[in-house]
Amino acid sequence: AQSVTQLDSQVPVFEEAPVELRCNYSSSVSVYLFWYVQYPNQGLQLLLKYLSGSTLVESINGFEAEFNKSQTSFHLRKPSVHISDTAEYFCAVSLPGGYQKVTFGTGTKLQVIP
Amino acid sequence: DTAVSQTPKYLVTQMGNDKSIKCEQNLGHDTMYWYKQDSKKFLKIMFSYNNKELIINETVPNRFSPKSPDKAHLNLHINSLELGDSAVYFCASSKGAANTEAFFGQGTRLTVV
């Protein structure tokens, strides 16, 4: 079965500094990969996803993630964070095709320090 | 204009009680889900319905029974509540499979005392 590992439970970073949130996946077959964000007291929102094609995917608010098959990674990056980026970030994986369940990582709390 | 709405937002109840959480989506999606998020933020799928048919049923105690009266609603009924059921329960929906994009409700924080 496929799984994801987020090694960092918390990542503190100063405002306007760059950040990388790490995600590694485990699967013997091709996978879909996702990053979801959860703001305080809210549900999860899709930030970006990799299904196929270009290995670099971007979100509308400046985040990007790169699918690296050889390293089985899908790290999330942003060159300059804002206070409003403070949230919990979840990496997730699923198999391609219809009605496959999505397996979430344990989350990384991004704390942006003014 | 809430896309996925759950009620109630907070639920505090005693052990042994039976409670229900309701979920409605107005996105026209045909697939709905229940997820459980524990105190360590670990999120795990419980059930998935497509067009009112159960398609994913993870290892969940029989005390949990989902009901989907129509495509826009997926309710969760829990019998004989236990302390370990305390968690945040999220409803979600997607157009087709979850492995495209799932839209989540704001969650129901269930506390069993």
XYZ file of N, CA and C in Angstrom:
681
model
N 0.842 -1.194 0.000
C 0.000 0.000 0.000
C 0.882 1.250 0.000
N 0.333 2.309 -0.547
C 1.115 3.540 -0.631
C 1.029 4.303 0.691
N 2.073 5.109 0.958
C 2.094 5.909 2.184
C 2.940 7.148 1.959
N 2.776 8.144 2.828
C 3.616 9.338 2.788
C 4.181 9.597 4.171
N 5.354 10.192 4.177
C 6.027 10.543 5.427
C 6.383 12.017 5.408
N 5.935 12.717 6.439
C 6.333 14.099 6.631
C 7.182 14.118 7.893
N 8.460 14.266 7.716
C 9.380 14.119 8.840
C 9.308 15.267 9.826
N 8.948 16.438 9.356
C 8.948 17.624 10.217
C 7.545 17.882 10.730
N 7.370 17.821 12.035
C 6.043 18.104 12.583
C 5.802 19.605 12.680
N 6.883 20.364 12.901
C 6.770 21.820 12.982
C 7.945 22.466 12.265
N 7.654 23.557 11.553
C 8.706 24.309 10.878
C 8.491 25.790 11.162
N 9.321 26.379 12.044
C 9.243 27.818 12.274
C 10.129 28.543 11.262
N 9.625 29.654 10.729
C 10.397 30.408 9.742
C 10.027 31.879 9.848
N 10.998 32.754 9.655
C 10.724 34.176 9.732
C 10.004 34.648 8.470
N 9.186 35.653 8.652
C 8.451 36.236 7.535
C 9.428 36.679 6.453
N 9.056 36.438 5.213
C 9.810 36.765 4.001
C 10.999 35.832 3.766
N 11.218 34.871 4.628
C 12.257 33.875 4.391
C 11.695 32.738 3.547
N 12.580 31.967 2.883
C 12.100 30.810 2.122
C 11.807 29.628 3.047
N 10.989 28.707 2.564
C 10.656 27.529 3.361
C 10.534 26.307 2.462
N 10.868 25.159 3.021
C 10.656 23.883 2.346
C 10.024 22.919 3.337
N 8.909 22.340 2.960
C 8.251 21.320 3.770
C 8.451 19.983 3.055
N 8.983 19.019 3.786
C 9.393 17.773 3.143
C 8.302 16.712 3.159
N 8.257 15.975 2.056
C 7.317 14.863 1.926
C 7.982 13.770 1.111
N 7.995 12.577 1.655
C 8.464 11.412 0.913
C 7.349 10.387 0.844
N 7.259 9.723 -0.283
C 6.194 8.749 -0.451
C 6.783 7.362 -0.677
N 5.943 6.377 -0.472
C 6.337 4.994 -0.685
C 5.272 4.309 -1.511
N 5.689 3.779 -2.664
C 4.754 3.055 -3.521
C 5.542 2.285 -4.558
N 5.037 1.127 -4.920
C 5.696 0.310 -5.932
C 5.175 0.612 -7.335
N 4.139 1.471 -7.400
C 3.565 1.827 -8.698
C 3.443 3.345 -8.778
N 3.000 3.824 -9.953
C 2.822 5.267 -10.122
C 1.757 5.783 -9.172
N 1.932 7.021 -8.748
C 1.004 7.612 -7.780
C 0.612 9.018 -8.190
N -0.468 9.493 -7.599
C -0.821 10.905 -7.605
C -0.366 11.474 -6.262
N 0.081 12.724 -6.263
C 0.549 13.369 -5.040
C -0.121 14.720 -4.851
N -0.370 15.079 -3.612
C -1.119 16.287 -3.292
C -0.493 16.994 -2.095
N -0.710 18.307 -2.048
C -0.500 19.083 -0.832
C -1.816 19.780 -0.514
N -2.271 19.569 0.726
C -3.444 20.259 1.240
C -3.000 21.184 2.369
N -3.736 22.298 2.559
C -3.448 23.222 3.652
C -4.681 23.318 4.546
N -4.437 23.355 5.842
C -5.522 23.498 6.813
C -5.243 24.718 7.678
N -6.042 25.769 7.516
C -5.942 26.943 8.369
C -6.677 26.653 9.676
N -6.357 27.380 10.743
C -6.957 27.091 12.047
C -8.479 27.018 11.999
N -9.008 25.960 12.595
C -10.457 25.747 12.720
C -11.169 25.662 11.378
N -10.456 25.213 10.367
C -11.074 25.043 9.058
C -10.782 23.659 8.505
N -11.496 23.319 7.433
C -11.221 22.073 6.734
C -10.009 22.215 5.833
N -9.627 21.121 5.207
C -8.471 21.129 4.324
C -8.839 21.706 2.972
N -7.863 22.364 2.349
C -8.043 22.912 0.997
C -6.890 22.417 0.134
N -7.207 22.036 -1.080
C -6.154 21.591 -1.988
C -5.266 22.763 -2.363
N -3.956 22.568 -2.197
C -2.974 23.598 -2.545
C -2.433 23.343 -3.953
N -2.005 22.131 -4.211
C -1.535 21.753 -5.538
C -1.493 20.234 -5.641
N -1.359 19.746 -6.867
C -1.363 18.307 -7.077
C -0.481 17.950 -8.262
N 0.067 16.738 -8.199
C 0.802 16.169 -9.323
C 0.067 14.901 -9.753
N -0.368 14.897 -11.003
C -1.009 13.707 -11.554
C -0.108 13.056 -12.590
N 0.427 13.880 -13.484
C 1.347 13.404 -14.521
C 1.913 14.635 -15.218
N 2.828 14.417 -16.169
C 3.348 15.540 -16.932
C 4.475 16.255 -16.225
N 4.481 17.576 -16.297
C 5.553 18.375 -15.709
C 5.727 18.044 -14.235
N 6.968 17.850 -13.849
C 7.227 17.457 -12.457
C 7.155 18.628 -11.493
N 7.142 19.850 -12.006
C 7.039 21.034 -11.154
C 5.609 21.563 -11.239
N 4.944 21.623 -10.107
C 3.575 22.134 -10.072
C 3.525 23.335 -9.155
N 2.635 24.272 -9.489
C 2.577 25.526 -8.741
C 1.159 25.811 -8.266
N 1.068 26.558 -7.166
C -0.228 27.009 -6.682
C -0.385 28.490 -6.996
N -1.589 29.002 -6.790
C -1.841 30.396 -7.129
C -1.247 31.350 -6.099
N -0.879 30.856 -4.923
C -0.362 31.754 -3.892
C 1.134 31.586 -3.657
N 1.859 31.170 -4.697
C 3.314 31.210 -4.643
C 4.010 29.944 -4.191
N 3.272 28.919 -3.789
C 3.887 27.645 -3.428
C 4.166 26.826 -4.692
N 5.165 25.983 -4.610
C 5.444 25.048 -5.689
C 5.960 23.741 -5.084
N 5.786 22.662 -5.829
C 6.290 21.366 -5.382
C 6.848 20.640 -6.588
N 7.887 19.864 -6.355
C 8.513 19.127 -7.434
C 8.459 17.635 -7.177
N 7.913 16.910 -8.132
C 7.865 15.459 -8.051
C 9.223 14.908 -8.459
N 9.838 14.148 -7.549
C 11.139 13.556 -7.829
C 11.020 12.051 -7.651
N 10.926 11.359 -8.787
C 10.677 9.918 -8.736
C 11.866 9.157 -8.151
N 13.069 9.574 -8.489
C 14.253 8.845 -8.021
C 14.418 8.964 -6.510
N 14.005 10.095 -5.953
C 14.102 10.290 -4.506
C 12.763 10.066 -3.804
N 11.778 9.682 -4.557
C 10.410 9.473 -4.035
C 9.994 10.620 -3.130
N 10.152 11.837 -3.645
C 9.830 13.004 -2.824
C 8.875 13.939 -3.558
N 8.221 14.775 -2.782
C 7.300 15.784 -3.325
C 7.331 16.954 -2.337
N 8.469 17.599 -2.226
C 8.654 18.673 -1.256
C 7.950 19.953 -1.703
N 7.439 20.661 -0.732
C 6.712 21.917 -0.972
C 7.632 23.087 -0.634
N 7.667 24.083 -1.519
C 8.573 25.214 -1.307
C 7.841 26.521 -1.557
N 8.344 27.563 -0.879
C 7.890 28.916 -1.163
C 9.082 29.835 -0.940
N 9.388 30.724 -1.876
C 10.589 31.553 -1.744
C 10.500 32.626 -0.674
N 9.275 33.050 -0.333
C 9.120 34.119 0.651
C 7.756 33.960 1.317
N 7.763 33.610 2.608
C 6.486 33.317 3.279
C 5.895 34.571 3.920
N 4.570 34.539 4.081
C 3.839 35.609 4.752
C 3.219 35.065 6.028
N 2.852 35.986 6.904
C 2.184 35.589 8.144
C 0.965 34.726 7.829
N 0.264 35.066 6.773
C -0.969 34.364 6.419
C -0.730 32.917 5.970
N 0.518 32.545 5.761
C 0.834 31.159 5.390
C 0.885 30.237 6.608
N 0.782 30.796 7.791
C 0.769 29.982 9.006
C -0.418 29.028 8.974
N -0.131 27.737 8.985
C -1.177 26.722 8.827
C -0.542 25.344 8.962
N -1.393 24.329 8.895
C -0.927 22.943 8.873
C -0.948 22.489 7.419
N 0.121 21.840 6.987
C 0.228 21.405 5.599
C 0.316 19.883 5.562
N -0.535 19.286 4.739
C -0.609 17.832 4.639
C -0.222 17.382 3.235
N 0.703 16.457 3.179
C 1.029 15.777 1.940
C 0.136 14.538 1.843
N -0.264 14.173 0.630
C -1.153 13.024 0.470
C -0.817 12.286 -0.817
N -1.184 11.027 -0.862
C -0.886 10.166 -2.007
C -2.080 9.297 -2.318
N -2.243 8.989 -3.590
C -3.244 7.997 -3.969
C -2.777 7.302 -5.238
N -3.434 6.202 -5.545
C -3.175 5.537 -6.816
C -3.975 6.229 -7.903
N -3.509 6.164 -9.130
C -4.298 6.712 -10.245
C -5.558 5.892 -10.453
N -6.473 6.450 -11.206
C -7.698 5.722 -11.491
C -8.812 6.152 -10.571
N -10.014 5.634 -10.841
C -11.180 6.097 -10.113
C -11.308 5.535 -8.723
N -11.820 6.358 -7.848
C -12.254 5.959 -6.516
C -11.184 5.252 -5.696
N -9.959 5.749 -5.818
C -8.898 5.270 -4.951
C -8.871 6.136 -3.702
N -8.614 5.547 -2.561
C -8.578 6.371 -1.358
C -7.303 7.203 -1.333
N -7.401 8.363 -0.700
C -6.269 9.266 -0.549
C -5.713 9.081 0.856
N -4.419 8.820 0.947
C -3.755 8.620 2.238
C -2.961 9.863 2.592
N -3.226 10.417 3.767
C -2.594 11.658 4.191
C -1.387 11.386 5.092
N -0.427 12.311 5.031
C 0.666 12.306 5.991
C 0.206 12.890 7.311
N 1.128 12.973 8.255
C 0.777 13.419 9.598
C 0.793 14.931 9.741
N 1.142 15.636 8.676
C 1.059 17.086 8.690
C 2.323 17.771 9.187
N 2.548 18.986 8.696
C 3.643 19.852 9.150
C 3.050 21.205 9.475
N 3.291 21.631 10.711
C 2.790 22.937 11.141
C 3.810 23.987 10.726
N 3.417 24.881 9.805
C 4.278 25.991 9.408
C 3.939 27.196 10.273
N 4.913 27.654 11.033
C 4.727 28.806 11.911
C 5.578 29.948 11.370
N 4.924 30.983 10.840
C 5.655 32.128 10.307
C 5.799 33.170 11.410
N 7.043 33.550 11.663
C 7.363 34.464 12.764
C 7.536 35.878 12.219
N 6.828 36.855 12.808
C 6.952 38.236 12.294
C 8.357 38.797 12.501
N -23.494 30.425 0.945
C -22.908 29.822 -0.245
C -21.844 28.792 0.109
N -21.944 28.248 1.347
C -20.973 27.266 1.802
C -21.025 26.028 0.927
N -19.863 25.522 0.512
C -19.822 24.410 -0.414
C -20.129 23.079 0.291
N -19.400 22.804 1.376
C -19.615 21.606 2.167
C -19.871 22.066 3.598
N -21.049 21.792 4.089
C -21.397 22.261 5.428
C -21.727 21.090 6.330
N -21.244 21.180 7.556
C -21.483 20.133 8.547
C -22.160 20.754 9.761
N -23.026 19.978 10.383
C -23.628 20.401 11.639
C -23.718 19.214 12.576
N -23.457 19.421 13.867
C -23.033 20.693 14.458
C -21.533 20.910 14.300
N -21.069 22.076 14.655
C -19.645 22.360 14.604
C -18.936 21.800 15.837
N -19.614 21.845 16.964
C -19.098 21.279 18.204
C -20.147 20.353 18.789
N -19.665 19.271 19.389
C -20.571 18.299 19.989
C -19.892 17.715 21.221
N -20.494 17.953 22.374
C -19.984 17.392 23.623
C -21.053 16.464 24.163
N -20.672 15.233 24.471
C -21.658 14.255 24.885
C -21.036 13.247 25.829
N -21.874 12.525 26.526
C -21.379 11.546 27.482
C -21.178 10.187 26.827
N -20.307 9.419 27.437
C -20.087 8.049 26.983
C -21.396 7.282 26.953
N -21.549 6.452 25.931
C -22.726 5.608 25.826
C -23.862 6.224 25.031
N -23.785 7.535 24.810
C -24.844 8.190 24.030
C -24.721 7.865 22.552
N -25.811 8.145 21.824
C -25.833 8.036 20.360
C -25.958 9.441 19.790
N -25.154 9.732 18.774
C -25.203 11.063 18.177
C -25.063 10.983 16.663
N -25.523 12.040 15.991
C -25.404 12.118 14.533
C -24.752 13.427 14.120
N -24.007 13.350 13.039
C -23.424 14.535 12.413
C -23.960 14.579 10.984
N -24.398 15.770 10.587
C -24.978 15.895 9.247
C -24.023 16.617 8.312
N -24.083 16.260 7.046
C -23.236 16.886 6.042
C -24.019 17.088 4.762
N -23.848 18.271 4.194
C -24.516 18.593 2.935
C -23.536 19.319 2.027
N -23.572 19.004 0.745
C -22.737 19.736 -0.208
C -23.610 20.256 -1.349
N -23.290 21.478 -1.782
C -24.067 22.111 -2.860
C -23.231 22.292 -4.114
N -22.218 21.432 -4.275
C -21.314 21.536 -5.410
C -21.732 20.656 -6.586
N -22.770 19.857 -6.369
C -23.185 18.939 -7.433
C -22.266 17.743 -7.578
N -21.441 17.482 -6.552
C -20.528 16.335 -6.597
C -21.286 15.037 -6.378
N -20.701 13.954 -6.892
C -21.373 12.669 -6.736
C -20.681 11.753 -5.727
N -19.593 12.220 -5.145
C -18.868 11.400 -4.180
C -18.668 12.179 -2.890
N -18.946 11.518 -1.771
C -18.791 12.157 -0.461
C -18.030 11.236 0.489
N -17.422 11.835 1.507
C -16.519 11.100 2.397
C -16.696 11.556 3.843
N -16.321 10.664 4.745
C -16.093 11.031 6.136
C -14.660 10.693 6.496
N -13.986 11.692 7.105
C -12.632 11.512 7.606
C -12.636 11.771 9.116
N -11.704 11.117 9.807
C -11.512 11.359 11.236
C -10.110 11.936 11.426
N -10.017 13.046 12.155
C -8.716 13.642 12.477
C -8.518 13.572 13.985
N -7.484 12.856 14.406
C -7.277 12.680 15.845
C -6.525 13.868 16.450
N -6.202 13.754 17.724
C -5.592 14.879 18.442
C -4.199 15.220 17.927
N -3.574 14.280 17.225
C -2.257 14.551 16.640
C -2.363 14.992 15.184
N -3.561 15.342 14.767
C -3.844 15.858 13.422
C -3.791 14.781 12.344
N -3.664 13.502 12.745
C -3.634 12.438 11.755
C -5.008 12.283 11.146
N -5.079 12.322 9.821
C -6.350 12.305 9.098
C -6.513 10.968 8.408
N -7.623 10.306 8.687
C -7.842 8.988 8.111
C -9.245 8.870 7.543
N -9.344 8.292 6.351
C -10.661 8.134 5.757
C -11.449 7.048 6.494
N -12.749 7.278 6.633
C -13.626 6.291 7.254
C -14.519 5.652 6.194
N -15.235 6.482 5.458
C -16.200 5.995 4.476
C -16.166 6.878 3.235
N -16.591 6.263 2.118
C -16.778 7.027 0.897
C -18.023 6.507 0.192
N -18.851 7.427 -0.280
C -20.057 7.087 -1.020
C -19.999 7.728 -2.396
N -20.425 6.997 -3.402
C -20.573 7.528 -4.742
C -22.006 7.288 -5.197
N -22.716 8.362 -5.504
C -24.127 8.236 -5.904
C -24.909 7.364 -4.925
N -24.720 7.628 -3.663
C -25.422 6.966 -2.553
C -24.978 5.527 -2.319
N -23.977 5.063 -3.064
C -23.487 3.702 -2.866
C -22.176 3.732 -2.090
N -22.044 2.859 -1.111
C -20.815 2.781 -0.319
C -19.702 2.182 -1.171
N -18.576 2.911 -1.323
C -17.479 2.394 -2.129
C -16.190 2.209 -1.330
N -16.029 2.909 -0.233
C -14.878 2.714 0.642
C -15.390 2.582 2.065
N -14.985 1.532 2.720
C -15.367 1.312 4.112
C -14.118 0.815 4.822
N -13.413 1.733 5.447
C -12.208 1.355 6.155
C -12.566 0.600 7.434
N -11.557 0.147 8.120
C -11.796 -0.622 9.337
C -12.308 0.306 10.424
N -13.610 0.414 10.478
C -14.270 1.317 11.419
C -15.239 0.485 12.252
N -15.324 0.718 13.560
C -16.274 -0.053 14.381
C -17.700 0.036 13.842
N -18.449 -1.029 14.045
C -19.834 -1.061 13.575
C -20.709 -0.006 14.231
N -20.209 0.602 15.290
C -20.971 1.665 15.953
C -21.119 2.894 15.049
N -20.265 2.968 14.037
C -20.335 4.086 13.091
C -21.143 3.643 11.877
N -22.208 4.370 11.575
C -23.020 4.005 10.423
C -23.309 5.244 9.589
N -22.763 5.272 8.371
C -23.059 6.390 7.471
C -24.388 6.148 6.763
N -25.025 7.263 6.409
C -26.275 7.161 5.641
C -26.297 8.280 4.611
N -26.593 7.905 3.383
C -26.643 8.884 2.296
C -28.021 8.865 1.671
N -28.911 9.758 2.098
C -30.267 9.776 1.540
C -30.306 10.232 0.089
N -29.352 11.049 -0.303
C -29.223 11.477 -1.692
C -27.793 11.911 -1.930
N -27.483 12.277 -3.182
C -26.079 12.575 -3.532
C -25.521 13.755 -2.776
N -26.381 14.647 -2.311
C -25.913 15.873 -1.673
C -25.730 15.745 -0.175
N -26.110 14.628 0.403
C -26.059 14.462 1.850
C -25.376 13.157 2.248
N -24.559 13.271 3.280
C -23.953 12.077 3.876
C -23.862 12.315 5.374
N -24.685 11.598 6.119
C -24.730 11.758 7.557
C -23.967 10.627 8.236
N -23.503 10.908 9.436
C -22.752 9.917 10.193
C -23.417 9.731 11.551
N -23.842 8.518 11.822
C -24.459 8.208 13.111
C -23.507 7.347 13.917
N -23.359 7.693 15.189
C -22.441 6.955 16.050
C -23.206 6.462 17.273
N -23.188 5.164 17.465
C -23.850 4.555 18.630
C -22.868 4.324 19.764
N -23.381 4.324 20.965
C -22.600 3.945 22.155
C -21.222 4.613 22.158
N -21.227 5.916 22.167
C -19.987 6.672 22.064
C -18.985 6.302 23.147
N -17.704 6.275 22.736
C -16.600 5.962 23.644
C -15.633 7.146 23.696
N -14.808 7.164 24.756
C -13.851 8.261 24.905
C -12.948 8.390 23.685
N -12.570 7.250 23.115
C -11.666 7.245 21.967
C -12.279 7.787 20.682
N -13.575 8.028 20.720
C -14.222 8.604 19.536
C -14.010 10.115 19.456
N -13.492 10.688 20.533
C -13.236 12.124 20.536
C -12.232 12.467 19.434
N -12.628 13.394 18.558
C -11.811 13.737 17.396
C -12.544 14.839 16.634
N -11.918 15.279 15.548
C -12.612 16.167 14.622
C -13.003 15.337 13.409
N -14.266 15.365 13.055
C -14.766 14.599 11.923
C -15.021 15.555 10.762
N -14.427 15.217 9.620
C -14.568 16.047 8.440
C -15.370 15.319 7.377
N -16.310 16.047 6.820
C -17.015 15.595 5.638
C -16.326 16.221 4.431
N -16.320 15.527 3.321
C -15.711 16.057 2.099
C -16.494 15.545 0.904
N -16.304 16.216 -0.219
C -16.939 15.749 -1.441
C -15.995 15.969 -2.612
N -16.241 15.244 -3.683
C -15.458 15.422 -4.898
C -16.311 15.064 -6.100
N -15.922 15.621 -7.230
C -16.584 15.262 -8.476
C -15.865 14.035 -9.005
N -16.435 12.890 -8.801
C -15.720 11.676 -9.152
C -14.815 11.278 -8.011
N -13.636 10.829 -8.341
C -12.742 10.269 -7.344
C -12.055 11.344 -6.524
N -11.697 10.977 -5.288
C -11.010 11.921 -4.398
C -9.622 12.231 -4.893
N -9.088 11.379 -5.731
C -7.724 11.628 -6.163
C -7.666 12.612 -7.323
N -8.614 13.520 -7.360
C -8.529 14.702 -8.215
C -8.555 15.919 -7.302
N -9.603 16.194 -6.661
C -9.642 17.215 -5.618
C -10.840 16.974 -4.721
N -10.613 16.979 -3.433
C -11.695 16.855 -2.456
C -11.910 18.196 -1.769
N -13.176 18.546 -1.550
C -13.541 19.776 -0.857
C -14.029 19.391 0.538
N -13.451 20.008 1.540
C -13.735 19.635 2.925
C -14.664 20.633 3.602
N -15.481 20.104 4.508
C -16.237 20.948 5.407
C -15.335 21.476 6.514
N -15.895 22.264 7.419
C -15.100 22.882 8.471
C -14.858 21.963 9.657
N -15.517 20.821 9.647
C -15.263 19.853 10.701
C -16.250 19.938 11.853
N -16.428 18.821 12.518
C -17.225 18.733 13.741
C -16.316 18.213 14.842
N -16.118 19.021 15.862
C -15.266 18.594 16.974
C -16.133 17.851 17.979
N -15.921 16.554 18.060
C -16.681 15.694 18.974
C -15.849 15.426 20.215
N -16.421 15.725 21.358
C -15.761 15.456 22.634
C -16.655 14.541 23.444
N -16.148 13.380 23.793
C -16.895 12.411 24.595
C -16.341 12.456 26.012
N -17.228 12.692 26.974
C -16.779 12.826 28.370
C -17.366 11.714 29.236
